[in-house]
Amino acid sequence: MTKNFNIAVMLALLVFLPANVARGQFIPNAPFKAVSINAPDFTLKDLQGNVFKLSKQRGKYVAIFFGTTWCPSCRTELPFYKEIYQTYINRGMEAIYVNIMEPREKVAKFTKANALPFKILLDESGEVANSYNVVGVPTLVLIDKEGKIIKVTHATADLPLKKLFPAK
C-alpha cells in the first residue's frame, strides 16, 4: 500500500510540477530566500554581443529579472520592471533582464516589441538560471553592493527598493 502511494505521489509531481513551471508559476520555498548569500558570478552576452560580467557591477545594487518571451507572468511584470529601471537606474542600481534558453532573434524581436530599456542578456544554456536555482519565471533577484543576494521573489512589488533608496 505504501509503495503504491509513493508511486502515485511521484507521478503527480512529475505531471503537475512541469505544468506549473511552464505557466509561469513557481515553488514558493525555492532556495536563496535567505539574506547575504554570495551571488554566483556569471558572464553573459547581450543582444549586441557585448559581454556583461556580474562581478564588475560591485559597488552598485543589481536587479536581475529572469524571464522568457512565452511566460504570461513575465509579460505582466514587465511594466513594473521598466518602472524600477527608470526610477533607480540613476541612483546606483543596475537592472538587467536575463532571458533563459531562447534564440537571440526571438528575444530581439520581443525586446523591440516591448520597448525594453534595460540590458537584455542571453542565458542560452540555462546555466546561469540554474546557478541561481531559478525554478520558475519570472524570478527577480536583488543583489547588494557587495555582491550578496538580499532578495529573491517572483513579483516586483516584493523588492525592498524604497528601503534601499529612500525618497530624496
CSV table of C-alpha atoms in Angstrom, one decimal:
chain,number,residue,atom,x,y,z
A,1,MET,CA,0.0,0.0,0.0
A,2,THR,CA,2.8,2.4,1.0
A,3,LYS,CA,4.7,1.6,-2.2
A,4,ASN,CA,1.6,2.4,-4.4
A,5,PHE,CA,1.1,5.6,-2.5
A,6,ASN,CA,4.7,6.7,-3.0
A,7,ILE,CA,4.5,5.9,-6.7
A,8,ALA,CA,1.2,7.9,-7.0
A,9,VAL,CA,2.9,10.9,-5.3
A,10,MET,CA,5.9,10.7,-7.6
A,11,LEU,CA,3.7,10.5,-10.7
A,12,ALA,CA,1.6,13.5,-9.5
A,13,LEU,CA,4.8,15.6,-9.0
A,14,LEU,CA,6.1,14.6,-12.5
A,15,VAL,CA,2.8,15.6,-14.1
A,16,PHE,CA,2.0,18.8,-12.2
A,17,LEU,CA,5.3,20.4,-11.4
A,18,PRO,CA,6.4,20.9,-15.1
A,19,ALA,CA,2.9,22.2,-15.9
A,20,ASN,CA,3.1,24.8,-13.2
A,21,VAL,CA,6.6,26.0,-14.1
A,22,ALA,CA,5.5,26.3,-17.8
A,23,ARG,CA,2.6,28.5,-16.7
A,24,GLY,CA,5.0,30.9,-15.0
A,25,GLN,CA,4.3,29.6,-11.6
A,26,PHE,CA,6.9,28.7,-9.1
A,27,ILE,CA,7.8,26.7,-6.0
A,28,PRO,CA,7.2,29.1,-3.1
A,29,ASN,CA,10.1,28.0,-0.9
A,30,ALA,CA,12.8,28.0,-3.5
A,31,PRO,CA,16.4,28.3,-2.3
A,32,PHE,CA,18.2,31.6,-1.8
A,33,LYS,CA,15.4,33.2,0.3
A,34,ALA,CA,18.0,34.0,3.0
A,35,VAL,CA,19.8,37.3,3.2
A,36,SER,CA,23.6,37.7,2.5
A,37,ILE,CA,24.2,34.7,0.2
A,38,ASN,CA,27.0,35.4,-2.3
A,39,ALA,CA,25.6,35.9,-5.8
A,40,PRO,CA,27.1,33.4,-8.2
A,41,ASP,CA,29.2,35.3,-10.7
A,42,PHE,CA,28.4,35.0,-14.4
A,43,THR,CA,29.4,36.3,-17.8
A,44,LEU,CA,26.7,36.6,-20.5
A,45,LYS,CA,26.4,38.4,-23.8
A,46,ASP,CA,23.7,40.9,-24.6
A,47,LEU,CA,21.8,41.1,-27.8
A,48,GLN,CA,24.6,43.1,-29.5
A,49,GLY,CA,27.2,40.6,-28.4
A,50,ASN,CA,28.7,42.8,-25.7
A,51,VAL,CA,29.9,40.9,-22.6
A,52,PHE,CA,28.4,41.6,-19.2
A,53,LYS,CA,30.1,40.3,-16.1
A,54,LEU,CA,28.2,40.4,-12.8
A,55,SER,CA,31.3,40.9,-10.6
A,56,LYS,CA,32.2,44.1,-12.5
A,57,GLN,CA,29.0,45.6,-11.0
A,58,ARG,CA,30.4,45.7,-7.5
A,59,GLY,CA,29.5,49.0,-5.8
A,60,LYS,CA,26.0,49.0,-7.3
A,61,TYR,CA,22.8,47.3,-6.5
A,62,VAL,CA,21.8,44.9,-9.2
A,63,ALA,CA,18.3,43.8,-10.0
A,64,ILE,CA,18.1,40.6,-12.2
A,65,PHE,CA,14.9,39.7,-13.9
A,66,PHE,CA,15.0,36.1,-15.1
A,67,GLY,CA,12.3,35.5,-17.7
A,68,THR,CA,11.2,34.2,-21.1
A,69,THR,CA,9.2,35.6,-24.1
A,70,TRP,CA,6.5,33.0,-23.7
A,71,CYS,CA,5.7,33.5,-20.0
A,72,PRO,CA,2.4,35.4,-19.3
A,73,SER,CA,3.5,36.3,-15.8
A,74,CYS,CA,6.8,37.7,-17.1
A,75,ARG,CA,4.8,40.0,-19.5
A,76,THR,CA,2.6,41.1,-16.6
A,77,GLU,CA,5.7,42.1,-14.6
A,78,LEU,CA,7.5,44.0,-17.4
A,79,PRO,CA,5.8,47.4,-16.9
A,80,PHE,CA,6.8,47.3,-13.2
A,81,TYR,CA,10.3,46.3,-14.1
A,82,LYS,CA,10.5,49.1,-16.6
A,83,GLU,CA,9.4,51.5,-13.8
A,84,ILE,CA,12.0,50.1,-11.4
A,85,TYR,CA,14.6,50.7,-14.1
A,86,GLN,CA,13.5,54.2,-14.8
A,87,THR,CA,13.3,55.1,-11.1
A,88,TYR,CA,16.5,53.6,-9.8
A,89,ILE,CA,19.0,53.4,-12.7
A,90,ASN,CA,20.4,56.9,-11.9
A,91,ARG,CA,20.6,56.1,-8.2
A,92,GLY,CA,23.2,53.4,-8.2
A,93,MET,CA,21.4,50.4,-9.4
A,94,GLU,CA,21.9,48.2,-12.5
A,95,ALA,CA,18.9,46.5,-13.9
A,96,ILE,CA,19.2,43.5,-16.3
A,97,TYR,CA,16.9,41.0,-17.9
A,98,VAL,CA,18.3,37.5,-18.3
A,99,ASN,CA,16.4,35.6,-21.0
A,100,ILE,CA,16.5,31.8,-20.4
A,101,MET,CA,17.2,29.4,-23.3
A,102,GLU,CA,15.6,31.2,-26.2
A,103,PRO,CA,17.1,32.1,-29.6
A,104,ARG,CA,18.7,35.6,-29.9
A,105,GLU,CA,16.4,36.5,-32.8
A,106,LYS,CA,13.2,35.7,-30.9
A,107,VAL,CA,14.5,37.7,-27.8
A,108,ALA,CA,15.5,40.7,-30.0
A,109,LYS,CA,12.0,40.8,-31.5
A,110,PHE,CA,10.4,40.6,-28.1
A,111,THR,CA,12.7,43.3,-26.8
A,112,LYS,CA,11.8,45.6,-29.6
A,113,ALA,CA,8.1,44.9,-29.4
A,114,ASN,CA,8.0,45.7,-25.7
A,115,ALA,CA,10.5,48.6,-25.9
A,116,LEU,CA,12.6,47.2,-23.1
A,117,PRO,CA,15.1,49.9,-21.9
A,118,PHE,CA,17.4,47.7,-19.8
A,119,LYS,CA,20.2,45.3,-20.7
A,120,ILE,CA,19.0,42.1,-22.2
A,121,LEU,CA,21.3,39.1,-21.5
A,122,LEU,CA,21.1,35.7,-23.2
A,123,ASP,CA,21.4,32.6,-21.0
A,124,GLU,CA,21.3,30.3,-23.9
A,125,SER,CA,22.2,27.2,-22.0
A,126,GLY,CA,20.2,27.9,-18.8
A,127,GLU,CA,23.4,27.6,-16.8
A,128,VAL,CA,23.1,31.0,-15.1
A,129,ALA,CA,19.4,30.4,-14.2
A,130,ASN,CA,20.5,27.0,-12.7
A,131,SER,CA,23.2,28.6,-10.7
A,132,TYR,CA,20.6,30.9,-9.2
A,133,ASN,CA,18.2,27.9,-8.6
A,134,VAL,CA,15.5,29.5,-10.8
A,135,VAL,CA,12.6,27.0,-10.7
A,136,GLY,CA,10.0,29.2,-12.4
A,137,VAL,CA,9.7,32.5,-14.2
A,138,PRO,CA,9.6,35.4,-13.5
A,139,THR,CA,12.2,35.3,-10.8
A,140,LEU,CA,13.7,38.5,-9.6
A,141,VAL,CA,17.0,38.6,-7.7
A,142,LEU,CA,18.2,41.7,-5.9
A,143,ILE,CA,22.0,41.9,-5.2
A,144,ASP,CA,23.6,44.4,-2.9
A,145,LYS,CA,26.7,46.5,-3.5
A,146,GLU,CA,29.0,43.8,-2.0
A,147,GLY,CA,27.6,41.1,-4.4
A,148,LYS,CA,25.3,39.4,-1.9
A,149,ILE,CA,21.8,38.3,-2.7
A,150,ILE,CA,19.4,40.2,-0.5
A,151,LYS,CA,16.1,39.2,-2.0
A,152,VAL,CA,14.6,36.6,-4.4
A,153,THR,CA,11.0,37.0,-5.4
A,154,HIS,CA,8.5,36.4,-8.2
A,155,ALA,CA,6.9,39.8,-8.1
A,156,THR,CA,8.5,43.3,-8.4
A,157,ALA,CA,6.2,44.5,-5.6
A,158,ASP,CA,8.2,42.4,-3.1
A,159,LEU,CA,11.5,44.1,-3.8
A,160,PRO,CA,12.6,46.3,-0.9
A,161,LEU,CA,13.7,49.2,-3.2
A,162,LYS,CA,12.2,52.1,-1.2
A,163,LYS,CA,14.1,50.9,1.9
A,164,LEU,CA,17.4,50.8,-0.1
A,165,PHE,CA,16.7,54.1,-2.0
A,166,PRO,CA,14.7,56.4,0.3
A,167,ALA,CA,12.9,59.4,-1.4
A,168,LYS,CA,15.1,62.5,-1.5
